[in-house]
């Protein structure tokens, strides 16, 4: 019989118990023991839940108090010197110092850098390594969790981040070659494997997700060297795990590495099965990742069963394990908590627990249990019934999209001529100033929104509050002399949720939390059906704001790619089709804003870059449809209407051509943290349109003065023309406090004035 297993479970807890325990500990309200008790309770609960759902083998060491990559660094003593004194006082404080920085007892330590875990919305801490780095097995977390589980009656498979992915995901602080550290690292891994074998572990899983990336010859050589070294050590059997994509040109390498089993992602890359079966060594186990660890839908038996039957026919049941495509940490825990969902919607969905139950049914069906086969047939029939169901398909929208010709993605004139029309229409000063959209979300605003949601504050009272807040924001901007104003977005809880709630095709969960980093969780909305706009979404507050002032008021929308990227997306349509539907809804909104007299419209795309596929070869296709969707949203307007976009990241070099192809009249980007480093991209490539490189880092409470902003602007002018330069902060101001914002924006306007007179551009 095939085993049901998985490589990781969400650790935050159904009700975000870990978040609460962490934050209470960080505040100093509870001691270390209370936190460790909650962590132990969650591990115990999750192991039991998985076993009850039908898992035969459960993992351990998939739990983390903060992040599994940080755990690995600490386990092997890759602790930068600056944190050591805190570690010496308390290992737990040292660990959190690396995770979040530390300011106490004379220490003032910044955290490790954080970055996205492959193409997920999970962020890991980037270990810092240097030439001559030493590694030792300094901790016993995997062993301790293995023993803890055994004491509870569970035989677990410890999960470790593999040595090569660990090094590739780290950064070298002195520019030395990370892979040169492999020989220093391997003995510590070998020692750990020996200890796990002694403790009674039959299998250990080594995660090597970097095997799905583009690798060069050095990377491949590192893999060969690493696994040759680990193969001779006294060790449990090794399951080498790849996920998030196809092994592709790394398949031969992955299959020849000395291990005892291989996990492959057959959700993202079902087509690789035949090649994987051909390459699999005769004694290897195949762990088939057949249910989606990245999304919330029930699997389709018509897709999964043929894969499993093909594998079973080739290698037999004993060598075939059934698993989710990747760790379940990227999906919420339990759909049973979602009692408010429509029954047909709920029937089509699966969270972590339901995914394990599905795997159990597949395993039973492979073993010939007729009830399991019947259950899968019923599951498929249920999903088929959804295909044409009301709410899922909107024939009108589909017809509109089909009718949309290629000209829909084009502005009427080229940028140069639009620019002339716009400056005649708007009379902005040179080096115009603006902000990114949101103003501080005060406590009073948040409380009012919560009370309104709970039905304790009626619409009239809530609307009056929003109107007063918008007026205050408008008057403030007028007073300090900003040129293009915003309404401040006080009515928005979240830039995706606000729109999702007003669009058909979206649903929202109660407890659908997914860890983003540390104690931070997001509750992504779910796109289950065709997207359609029911009514104008932003026109009311934007036109109210415009009615308060003679200055141009910028309408604010969240772009189609960002709406897609920060949601769980239906899996019965290509992502690009869903994105086009969103683009069409936004296009109508843009049109209505324009008709209501809003002459500047910003379509934010902060998530455009994070949607990039893991393999470079797949970038052009993605960028082509992503850019086209933006252009569809923006394409219907008159020349006089100025389209802005905003992106909050600084890694521009490799996508600058695509950003230019979006053809926004003005783009605002994050640059102040890197001291305008990103402008390097503009040395190589002459960005043609208007651009506002941020001069105020809103991620920090620090307020830069006019001179500092002027310094940044001078750097920008080394690669940009004065005619194309806008002056703005890095990102929205909603997380900042009013006093800092007032001061910073005042100084920003001062910097603009100073630069205008310096360049003898009069306003
Ligand atoms: N307009 C949004 C704001 O100002 C943009 C947020 C973002 O870039 N993530 O809050
Ligand atoms: Zn931003």
XYZ file of C-alpha atoms and ligand atoms in Angstrom:
774
model
C 0.000 0.000 0.000
C 1.263 3.483 -0.848
C 2.130 5.674 2.121
C 0.470 9.028 2.669
C 2.892 11.636 3.858
C 3.690 15.356 3.670
C 6.635 17.620 4.176
C 5.380 20.361 6.444
C 2.313 21.756 8.161
C 1.253 25.370 8.839
C 2.679 26.233 12.225
C 0.828 29.400 13.087
C -2.262 27.568 14.395
C -5.906 27.718 13.327
C -6.548 30.782 15.474
C -3.028 32.131 15.077
C -2.079 30.837 18.522
C 1.625 31.060 17.680
C 1.264 34.678 16.615
C -0.355 35.583 19.927
C 2.225 33.693 21.958
C 5.121 35.252 20.037
C 3.822 38.783 20.287
C 3.008 38.458 23.944
C 6.516 37.140 24.565
C 8.093 39.951 22.561
C 6.113 42.520 24.516
C 7.467 40.979 27.681
C 4.022 39.934 28.925
C 4.881 36.225 29.000
C 8.094 34.337 29.588
C 9.941 31.918 27.335
C 8.267 28.886 28.858
C 4.782 30.042 27.935
C 5.901 30.478 24.333
C 7.568 27.058 24.223
C 4.463 25.494 25.744
C 2.265 26.974 23.012
C 4.738 25.747 20.392
C 4.669 22.236 21.863
C 0.880 22.286 22.045
C 0.673 23.255 18.365
C 3.090 20.509 17.271
C 1.134 17.947 19.260
C -2.166 19.147 17.875
C -0.925 19.177 14.283
C 0.685 15.734 14.412
C -2.533 14.300 15.763
C -4.642 16.145 13.229
C -2.498 14.805 10.385
C -2.659 11.243 11.644
C -6.418 11.505 12.102
C -6.706 12.845 8.561
C -4.984 9.719 7.282
C -1.265 10.461 7.077
C 0.912 7.373 7.572
C 4.140 9.280 8.130
C 4.305 12.786 9.533
C 7.257 15.170 9.428
C 9.052 16.756 12.351
C 11.294 19.818 12.438
C 8.866 21.451 10.011
C 7.761 23.564 12.955
C 9.536 26.835 13.564
C 9.199 29.647 16.062
C 9.992 32.090 13.281
C 11.506 30.654 10.126
C 12.987 27.345 8.993
C 15.968 28.909 7.219
C 16.886 30.847 10.354
C 16.515 27.577 12.293
C 19.009 25.935 9.958
C 21.535 28.755 10.334
C 21.275 28.604 14.117
C 21.391 24.799 14.147
C 24.742 24.858 12.352
C 26.018 27.857 14.291
C 26.069 30.234 11.309
C 25.472 33.142 13.673
C 27.015 36.491 12.684
C 29.355 37.855 15.340
C 27.138 40.827 16.217
C 24.427 38.561 17.644
C 26.723 36.366 19.710
C 26.628 38.455 22.886
C 22.824 38.240 22.935
C 22.977 34.483 22.294
C 25.361 34.171 25.221
C 22.775 35.827 27.474
C 19.839 33.853 26.092
C 19.699 31.634 22.992
C 16.033 32.455 22.481
C 16.697 36.205 22.613
C 19.611 35.678 20.224
C 17.358 33.815 17.809
C 14.762 36.592 17.843
C 17.507 39.199 17.566
C 18.496 37.655 14.236
C 14.844 37.514 13.203
C 13.691 40.985 14.228
C 16.609 43.040 15.458
C 17.380 43.769 19.099
C 17.488 46.998 21.040
C 18.060 46.417 24.726
C 20.792 46.369 27.344
C 23.164 48.476 25.275
C 22.647 46.379 22.105
C 21.271 47.917 18.936
C 21.243 45.200 16.302
C 19.416 45.216 12.985
C 17.695 42.001 11.924
C 18.942 39.721 9.170
C 17.644 40.650 5.757
C 14.369 39.043 4.806
C 13.400 37.937 1.335
C 10.723 35.999 -0.470
C 10.820 32.227 -0.319
C 10.895 31.349 -4.034
C 7.684 32.601 -5.638
C 5.547 32.348 -2.492
C 4.389 35.118 -0.172
C 6.380 33.550 2.652
C 9.550 35.436 3.597
C 12.647 33.798 5.017
C 15.626 35.296 6.813
C 18.755 35.333 4.709
C 21.719 33.787 6.567
C 24.913 35.830 6.400
C 28.067 33.896 5.590
C 31.677 34.890 5.079
C 34.899 33.344 3.832
C 36.346 30.923 6.346
C 32.964 30.506 8.048
C 32.881 27.607 10.466
C 29.885 25.381 11.043
C 29.221 23.044 13.923
C 26.183 21.121 14.989
C 25.284 23.566 17.732
C 21.661 22.647 18.396
C 19.383 19.640 18.593
C 16.026 20.943 17.341
C 15.423 18.124 14.797
C 16.393 15.477 17.338
C 14.344 17.035 20.080
C 11.248 17.191 17.873
C 11.839 13.615 16.717
C 11.939 12.442 20.344
C 9.023 14.629 21.322
C 6.894 13.079 18.581
C 7.990 9.569 19.480
C 6.984 10.125 23.079
C 3.532 10.983 21.723
C 3.494 7.779 19.701
C 4.361 9.235 16.268
C 7.209 7.966 14.142
C 8.285 11.030 12.223
C 10.513 11.903 9.315
C 12.722 14.873 10.234
C 12.788 17.556 7.562
C 15.972 19.563 6.991
C 16.831 22.244 4.520
C 19.483 20.558 2.351
C 23.069 21.849 2.433
C 23.243 23.158 -1.122
C 19.936 25.042 -1.007
C 20.960 26.400 2.399
C 24.122 27.889 0.933
C 22.437 29.126 -2.238
C 19.714 30.868 -0.230
C 22.266 32.562 2.029
C 24.277 35.623 1.164
C 27.968 36.174 1.489
C 28.745 39.411 3.292
C 32.276 39.711 1.923
C 31.644 38.762 -1.676
C 33.230 35.331 -1.239
C 31.812 32.230 -2.904
C 29.111 30.657 -0.720
C 29.572 27.239 -2.270
C 33.224 27.256 -1.214
C 31.842 26.736 2.308
C 30.314 23.392 1.421
C 33.195 21.298 2.682
C 33.059 23.108 5.999
C 29.321 22.588 6.275
C 29.008 18.908 5.310
C 30.565 17.389 8.448
C 27.927 19.135 10.561
C 25.150 17.721 8.379
C 26.752 14.269 8.496
C 26.957 14.457 12.263
C 23.284 15.385 12.482
C 22.279 12.528 10.171
C 24.270 10.130 12.360
C 22.554 11.413 15.487
C 19.136 11.050 13.867
C 19.978 7.496 12.826
C 21.022 6.729 16.402
C 17.775 8.194 17.670
C 15.884 5.757 15.446
C 14.883 7.835 12.422
C 14.354 5.604 9.338
C 14.145 8.489 6.905
C 15.250 12.080 6.779
C 13.975 14.542 4.204
C 16.465 16.958 2.707
C 14.704 19.855 0.999
C 16.553 21.032 -2.066
C 14.082 23.408 -3.697
C 16.940 25.078 -5.587
C 16.854 22.003 -7.846
C 13.945 23.621 -9.704
C 15.934 26.770 -10.514
C 18.355 27.517 -13.354
C 21.636 26.075 -12.047
C 25.128 26.542 -13.390
C 27.939 23.998 -13.480
C 29.306 25.113 -10.085
C 25.927 24.599 -8.460
C 25.626 21.151 -9.990
C 29.110 20.199 -8.888
C 28.192 21.318 -5.365
C 25.193 19.000 -5.408
C 27.327 16.056 -6.482
C 29.964 16.759 -3.873
C 27.486 17.318 -1.079
C 25.457 14.196 -1.588
C 28.492 11.996 -2.194
C 29.723 13.120 1.215
C 26.382 12.541 2.934
C 25.931 9.111 1.332
C 28.878 7.572 3.127
C 27.895 8.876 6.526
C 26.013 6.724 8.990
C 22.545 7.964 8.271
C 18.846 7.264 7.882
C 17.519 6.859 4.357
C 17.350 10.156 2.503
C 14.377 11.626 0.710
C 15.580 14.381 -1.578
C 12.745 16.879 -2.007
C 12.183 19.260 -4.912
C 9.145 21.494 -5.175
C 7.651 24.628 -6.761
C 8.345 23.459 -10.287
C 9.822 20.925 -12.670
C 13.302 19.525 -12.166
C 13.735 20.052 -15.899
C 17.379 20.098 -16.917
C 18.333 19.219 -13.322
C 16.429 15.933 -13.381
C 19.402 13.747 -14.331
C 21.420 15.375 -11.568
C 18.669 14.959 -8.954
C 18.134 11.327 -9.886
C 21.808 10.365 -9.754
C 22.502 11.939 -6.356
C 23.015 9.215 -3.760
C 19.709 9.191 -1.872
C 16.890 6.726 -1.344
C 13.930 8.664 -2.598
C 12.916 11.692 -4.603
C 9.996 14.046 -4.056
C 8.682 15.833 -7.129
C 6.015 18.486 -7.643
C 3.378 17.012 -9.947
C 0.962 19.920 -9.504
C 3.102 22.644 -11.002
C 4.796 20.130 -13.292
C 2.643 17.069 -13.987
C 4.331 16.587 -17.342
C 7.623 15.666 -15.723
C 6.284 12.355 -14.407
C 7.283 10.194 -17.381
C 10.827 11.538 -17.407
C 11.084 11.209 -13.624
C 9.964 7.576 -13.785
C 12.543 6.910 -16.511
C 15.315 8.502 -14.478
C 14.413 7.091 -11.073
C 17.036 4.584 -9.824
C 15.639 1.075 -9.281
C 15.521 1.147 -5.486
C 14.355 4.749 -5.081
C 11.051 5.722 -3.562
C 9.047 8.311 -5.506
C 7.182 10.805 -3.358
C 4.531 12.088 -5.758
C 3.359 15.628 -4.920
C -0.113 15.389 -6.397
C -2.293 17.732 -4.333
C -1.608 21.430 -4.418
C 0.318 22.749 -1.408
C 0.026 26.274 -2.772
C -3.680 26.635 -3.331
C -7.028 26.018 -1.670
C -8.818 23.842 -4.209
C -9.794 20.219 -4.046
C -7.725 18.157 -6.451
C -9.234 16.814 -9.647
C -9.188 13.016 -9.619
C -9.231 13.032 -13.422
C -5.851 14.754 -13.313
C -4.356 13.001 -10.290
C -5.415 9.382 -10.791
C -3.767 8.903 -14.189
C -0.499 10.186 -12.727
C -0.700 7.880 -9.751
C -1.750 4.871 -11.811
C 1.120 5.447 -14.228
C 3.580 5.602 -11.346
C 2.045 2.592 -9.640
C 2.300 0.554 -12.838
C 5.982 1.373 -13.189
C 7.281 1.143 -9.640
C 4.591 -0.584 -7.591
C 2.772 0.642 -4.519
C 5.534 0.129 -2.020
C 7.883 2.554 -3.730
C 5.188 5.160 -4.334
C 4.383 7.732 -1.654
C 1.548 10.205 -1.924
C 2.103 13.773 -0.779
C 1.138 17.376 -1.346
C 3.278 19.174 -3.912
C 5.179 21.100 -1.206
C 4.910 21.959 2.467
C 1.358 22.786 3.492
C 2.610 25.935 5.237
C 1.354 27.937 2.266
C -2.316 27.060 2.788
C -4.707 27.610 5.723
C -5.289 24.782 8.187
C -8.873 23.642 8.201
C -11.838 24.334 5.952
C -14.239 23.100 8.639
C -13.865 26.461 10.323
C -15.357 28.188 7.256
C -18.984 27.733 8.158
C -20.150 30.835 6.323
C -19.089 29.705 2.841
C -21.701 28.688 0.287
C -21.931 24.887 0.328
C -20.973 24.475 -3.365
C -17.961 26.768 -2.867
C -16.864 24.891 0.198
C -17.219 21.553 -1.536
C -14.696 22.686 -4.128
C -12.085 23.732 -1.568
C -9.461 21.994 0.562
C -7.162 23.399 3.244
C -4.236 21.511 4.822
C -6.346 19.013 6.710
C -8.630 18.295 3.747
C -5.605 17.803 1.498
C -4.318 15.029 3.742
C -7.776 13.458 3.725
C -7.746 13.564 -0.063
C -4.381 11.826 -0.189
C -5.743 9.086 2.059
C -8.584 8.495 -0.369
C -6.195 8.348 -3.335
C -3.996 5.834 -1.519
C -6.997 3.694 -0.679
C -8.221 3.882 -4.262
C -4.823 2.757 -5.547
C -5.069 -0.191 -3.183
C -8.372 -1.089 -4.817
C -10.824 0.006 -2.117
C -14.058 0.508 -3.961
C -15.488 3.079 -1.522
C -12.432 5.221 -2.128
C -12.865 4.916 -5.878
C -16.496 5.903 -5.521
C -15.557 8.876 -3.349
C -13.138 10.106 -6.002
C -15.733 9.680 -8.730
C -18.136 11.735 -6.622
C -15.443 14.375 -6.042
C -14.839 14.661 -9.769
C -18.564 14.866 -10.499
C -18.924 17.615 -7.893
C -16.106 19.601 -9.446
C -17.537 19.077 -12.947
C -20.870 20.410 -11.782
C -19.103 23.627 -10.746
C -17.652 24.213 -14.198
C -20.728 25.858 -15.644
C -22.348 26.889 -12.357
C -23.819 30.313 -11.811
C -21.285 32.558 -10.109
C -18.419 30.599 -11.600
C -19.044 31.449 -15.218
C -20.158 34.870 -16.378
C -20.952 34.576 -20.069
C -21.172 38.352 -20.516
C -17.650 38.921 -19.214
C -16.258 36.120 -21.333
C -17.880 37.601 -24.435
C -16.482 41.056 -23.618
C -12.998 39.651 -23.262
C -13.267 37.804 -26.560
C -14.415 40.999 -28.246
C -11.510 43.010 -26.833
C -9.142 43.591 -29.744
C -5.419 44.275 -29.469
C -6.100 48.013 -29.688
C -7.682 47.824 -26.221
C -4.170 47.680 -24.789
C -3.050 50.821 -26.615
C -3.296 54.452 -25.584
C -4.577 56.722 -28.363
C -1.250 58.500 -28.877
C 2.373 57.899 -28.069
C 3.829 59.230 -24.809
C 5.445 62.370 -26.274
C 2.170 63.619 -27.637
C 0.231 62.595 -24.514
C 2.681 64.518 -22.428
C 2.022 67.698 -24.379
C -1.741 67.233 -24.070
C -1.466 66.534 -20.348
C 0.667 69.542 -19.544
C -1.730 71.770 -21.433
C -4.646 70.246 -19.519
C -3.096 70.340 -16.049
C -0.530 73.129 -15.757
C 1.688 71.340 -13.247
C 4.964 72.920 -12.157
C 8.220 71.297 -13.269
C 9.341 68.519 -10.870
C 5.765 67.949 -9.657
C 5.234 66.562 -6.157
C 2.767 63.858 -5.140
C 2.328 60.931 -2.721
C 1.635 57.238 -3.288
C -1.945 57.200 -2.068
C -2.548 56.297 1.550
C -2.217 58.650 4.511
C -1.850 57.458 8.118
C -4.528 54.993 9.177
C -5.239 56.307 12.641
C -6.566 54.207 15.495
C -9.806 56.101 15.327
C -10.209 55.116 11.674
C -9.465 51.459 12.329
C -11.866 51.354 15.254
C -14.590 53.027 13.217
C -14.130 50.533 10.396
C -14.312 47.603 12.811
C -17.432 49.059 14.449
C -19.013 49.624 11.043
C -18.304 46.023 10.038
C -19.753 44.752 13.255
C -22.911 46.751 12.653
C -22.292 49.041 15.632
C -21.707 52.142 13.514
C -24.267 52.936 10.824
C -23.442 53.903 7.246
C -24.246 57.572 7.713
C -21.975 57.981 10.704
C -19.178 55.987 9.100
C -19.406 57.903 5.828
C -19.356 61.213 7.700
C -16.168 60.129 9.404
C -14.538 59.162 6.090
C -15.611 62.428 4.484
C -14.109 64.406 7.360
C -10.864 62.446 7.146
C -10.623 62.983 3.375
C -11.206 66.690 3.826
C -8.477 66.872 6.454
C -6.025 65.057 4.126
C -6.905 67.334 1.200
C -6.549 70.519 3.238
C -3.225 69.347 4.596
C -1.856 68.654 1.116
C -3.056 72.034 -0.120
C -1.532 73.760 2.862
C 1.940 72.311 2.364
C 1.794 72.829 -1.405
C 1.742 69.359 -2.959
C 0.861 69.408 -6.655
C -1.081 66.221 -7.366
C -3.266 65.315 -4.400
C -4.713 62.041 -3.134
C -7.738 61.346 -0.964
C -5.685 59.246 1.465
C -7.519 55.886 1.171
C -9.121 56.003 4.647
C -11.977 53.778 3.434
C -9.621 50.880 2.601
C -8.650 48.099 4.948
C -6.349 46.450 2.458
C -5.549 47.281 -1.146
C -6.700 43.899 -2.498
C -9.536 43.154 -0.111
C -11.152 46.535 -0.716
C -11.560 45.789 -4.417
C -12.156 42.053 -4.020
C -15.174 42.754 -1.838
C -16.711 44.801 -4.620
C -16.070 42.302 -7.405
C -18.021 39.197 -8.359
C -15.898 36.068 -8.337
C -14.131 36.777 -5.035
C -14.810 35.158 -1.660
C -13.338 35.737 1.780
C -12.558 33.275 4.543
C -12.828 33.635 8.297
C -9.671 31.838 9.375
C -7.820 31.366 6.100
C -4.549 32.638 7.564
C -1.220 31.966 5.917
C 2.116 32.915 7.444
C 3.875 35.714 5.616
C 6.840 35.954 7.979
C 7.385 35.454 11.696
C 4.149 36.265 13.452
C 2.751 38.087 10.403
C -0.092 36.363 8.584
C -2.208 37.284 5.612
C -5.689 36.095 4.748
C -5.620 36.063 0.941
C -8.989 36.487 -0.750
C -10.065 33.615 -2.970
C -10.953 34.000 -6.649
C -13.431 31.232 -7.427
C -15.409 32.621 -10.356
C -15.311 34.994 -13.287
C -14.478 38.512 -12.160
C -17.046 41.189 -12.821
C -17.522 44.677 -11.490
C -20.966 45.163 -10.035
C -20.816 48.964 -9.802
C -18.223 51.749 -9.665
C -15.879 51.029 -6.776
C -13.910 54.196 -6.098
C -15.714 56.954 -7.968
C -17.677 58.177 -4.997
C -14.769 59.030 -2.700
C -12.472 60.160 -5.501
C -15.021 62.612 -6.874
C -15.865 63.832 -3.398
C -12.158 64.501 -2.831
C -11.852 66.258 -6.195
C -14.852 68.436 -5.340
C -12.896 69.830 -2.382
C -10.000 71.225 -4.408
C -8.912 72.822 -7.657
C -5.701 70.821 -7.711
C -5.676 67.511 -9.613
C -6.918 64.618 -7.461
C -5.398 61.226 -8.233
C -7.780 58.256 -8.418
C -6.279 55.136 -6.794
C -6.698 51.568 -8.021
C -4.957 48.264 -7.341
C -3.650 46.780 -10.582
C -4.711 43.458 -12.120
C -1.435 41.622 -11.538
C -1.361 42.607 -7.869
C -5.013 41.604 -7.407
C -4.088 38.208 -8.863
C -0.798 37.762 -7.089
C -2.124 38.425 -3.591
C -5.144 36.116 -3.910
C -5.692 32.372 -4.053
C -6.568 31.967 -7.722
C -9.003 29.428 -9.214
C -7.212 26.534 -10.876
C -9.681 25.827 -13.659
C -8.556 28.772 -15.810
C -5.069 29.948 -16.764
C -3.848 32.725 -14.451
C -3.494 35.013 -17.389
C -7.186 34.655 -18.223
C -8.180 35.516 -14.662
C -5.846 38.506 -14.809
C -7.508 39.730 -18.005
C -10.895 39.544 -16.319
C -9.624 41.728 -13.486
C -8.066 44.090 -16.018
C -11.405 44.437 -17.749
C -13.174 45.306 -14.489
C -10.507 47.910 -13.733
C -10.758 49.299 -17.238
C -14.414 50.065 -16.607
C -13.493 51.696 -13.305
C -10.822 53.822 -14.973
C -13.362 54.891 -17.540
C -15.885 55.877 -14.874
C -13.267 57.833 -12.941
C -12.335 59.713 -16.073
C -15.976 60.454 -16.830
C -16.365 61.762 -13.278
C -13.643 64.317 -13.908
C -10.652 62.566 -12.386
C -7.744 63.473 -14.652
C -4.961 61.484 -12.949
C -5.413 57.788 -12.185
C -2.843 55.587 -10.457
C -2.947 51.820 -10.960
C -0.657 50.249 -8.346
C 1.332 47.174 -9.327
C 3.578 46.447 -6.325
C 3.377 42.688 -7.001
C 4.334 42.678 -10.672
C 7.884 41.599 -9.992
C 7.067 38.889 -7.483
C 4.960 37.123 -10.098
C 8.077 36.378 -12.136
C 8.451 32.641 -12.795
C 11.343 30.806 -11.134
C 13.005 29.966 -14.439
C 14.233 32.787 -16.621
C 13.038 31.011 -19.724
C 9.472 31.514 -18.496
C 9.835 35.246 -17.860
C 8.999 36.617 -21.313
C 5.637 34.864 -21.484
C 4.660 36.073 -18.005
C 5.827 39.617 -18.570
C 3.990 39.757 -21.866
C 0.590 39.015 -20.348
C 1.231 40.919 -17.129
C 2.138 44.079 -19.040
C -0.761 43.578 -21.406
C -3.221 43.297 -18.513
C -1.970 46.571 -17.054
C -2.335 48.186 -20.438
C -5.860 46.859 -20.853
C -6.791 48.419 -17.515
C -5.269 51.753 -18.538
C -5.811 51.696 -22.270
C -9.259 53.162 -22.696
C -8.568 56.731 -21.555
C -8.130 60.028 -23.384
C -4.664 61.423 -23.977
C -5.278 64.131 -21.406
C -5.830 61.595 -18.641
C -2.581 60.875 -16.902
C -1.990 57.261 -15.867
C 0.362 56.620 -12.969
C 1.613 53.358 -11.574
C 3.525 52.497 -8.417
C 5.849 49.622 -7.557
C 7.531 49.258 -4.202
C 10.748 47.422 -4.845
C 14.126 48.355 -6.079
C 15.260 45.392 -8.153
C 14.557 46.823 -11.531
C 17.497 45.912 -13.683
C 16.177 42.714 -15.123
C 12.628 43.869 -15.899
C 13.096 47.499 -16.840
C 12.058 46.936 -20.455
C 8.793 45.372 -19.333
C 8.160 48.241 -16.932
C 8.681 50.689 -19.764
C 6.337 48.654 -21.935
C 3.538 49.279 -19.435
C 3.640 52.789 -20.862
C 2.318 54.512 -17.737
C 2.690 58.272 -18.024
C 4.324 58.353 -14.589
C 5.766 55.624 -12.375
C 6.740 55.999 -8.725
C 9.217 53.509 -7.306
C 11.073 52.640 -4.123
C 14.626 53.970 -4.128
C 15.510 55.833 -0.959
C 16.615 52.813 1.074
C 19.149 51.837 -1.540
C 20.241 55.457 -1.917
C 19.084 55.465 -5.544
C 21.146 52.370 -6.389
C 18.379 51.090 -8.558
C 18.921 53.964 -10.879
C 21.788 51.896 -12.300
C 19.121 50.318 -14.456
C 18.579 53.697 -16.071
C 22.191 54.050 -17.104
C 21.833 51.073 -19.387
C 18.258 51.746 -20.405
C 16.772 55.189 -21.005
C 13.414 55.042 -19.330
C 11.242 57.237 -21.514
C 8.260 58.341 -19.398
C 7.706 60.281 -16.180
C 9.287 58.772 -13.077
C 9.344 59.496 -9.358
C 12.155 57.698 -7.534
C 11.080 57.803 -3.872
C 12.998 60.238 -1.676
C 11.457 59.350 1.697
C 11.738 55.824 3.129
C 8.346 55.239 4.650
C 9.444 51.903 6.141
C 11.322 53.744 8.842
C 10.163 56.306 11.417
C 13.210 58.400 10.548
C 12.397 61.674 8.790
C 14.998 62.715 6.203
C 15.661 66.449 5.933
C 15.501 68.579 2.805
C 19.233 68.370 2.197
C 19.177 64.577 2.259
C 16.267 64.462 -0.189
C 18.028 66.959 -2.418
C 21.080 64.706 -2.387
C 18.970 61.799 -3.610
C 17.378 63.949 -6.294
C 20.775 65.022 -7.577
C 21.736 61.388 -7.888
C 18.544 60.771 -9.822
C 19.279 63.672 -12.158
C 22.521 62.013 -13.153
C 20.506 59.467 -15.128
C 17.088 61.090 -15.599
C 15.993 64.273 -17.360
C 14.493 67.085 -15.263
C 11.373 67.002 -17.505
C 10.652 63.424 -16.508
C 11.350 63.697 -12.781
C 8.577 63.579 -10.158
C 9.104 63.973 -6.435
C 7.362 61.599 -4.031
C 7.876 59.214 -1.097
C 8.764 55.534 -1.607
C 5.377 54.051 -0.809
C 2.023 54.710 0.865
C 1.998 56.431 4.256
C -0.648 54.355 5.974
C 1.643 52.744 8.528
C 3.246 56.015 9.597
C 2.149 58.559 12.209
C 0.835 62.017 11.312
C 3.601 64.083 12.917
C 6.395 62.371 10.942
C 4.374 62.463 7.742
C 3.674 66.177 8.107
C 7.290 66.949 8.672
C 8.619 64.665 5.937
C 6.214 65.903 3.261
C 6.860 69.499 4.151
C 10.566 68.874 3.682
C 9.912 67.031 0.453
C 8.019 70.020 -0.950
C 10.922 72.174 0.217
C 13.351 69.951 -1.671
C 11.251 70.285 -4.839
C 11.225 74.085 -4.543
C 14.944 74.237 -3.906
C 15.680 72.052 -6.895
C 13.399 74.074 -9.160
C 15.202 77.277 -8.328
C 18.589 75.635 -8.560
C 17.777 74.359 -12.053
C 16.139 77.720 -12.803
C 12.895 76.038 -13.632
C 10.262 78.395 -12.396
C 6.979 77.279 -11.004
N -1.666 53.184 -3.015
C -1.191 52.279 -2.036
C -0.869 53.027 -0.748
O -0.454 54.130 -0.811
C 0.034 51.552 -2.514
C 0.502 50.509 -1.532
C 1.644 49.635 -2.020
O 2.420 50.022 -2.841
N 1.796 48.460 -1.497
O -1.021 52.519 0.338
Zn 4.560 50.758 -2.407
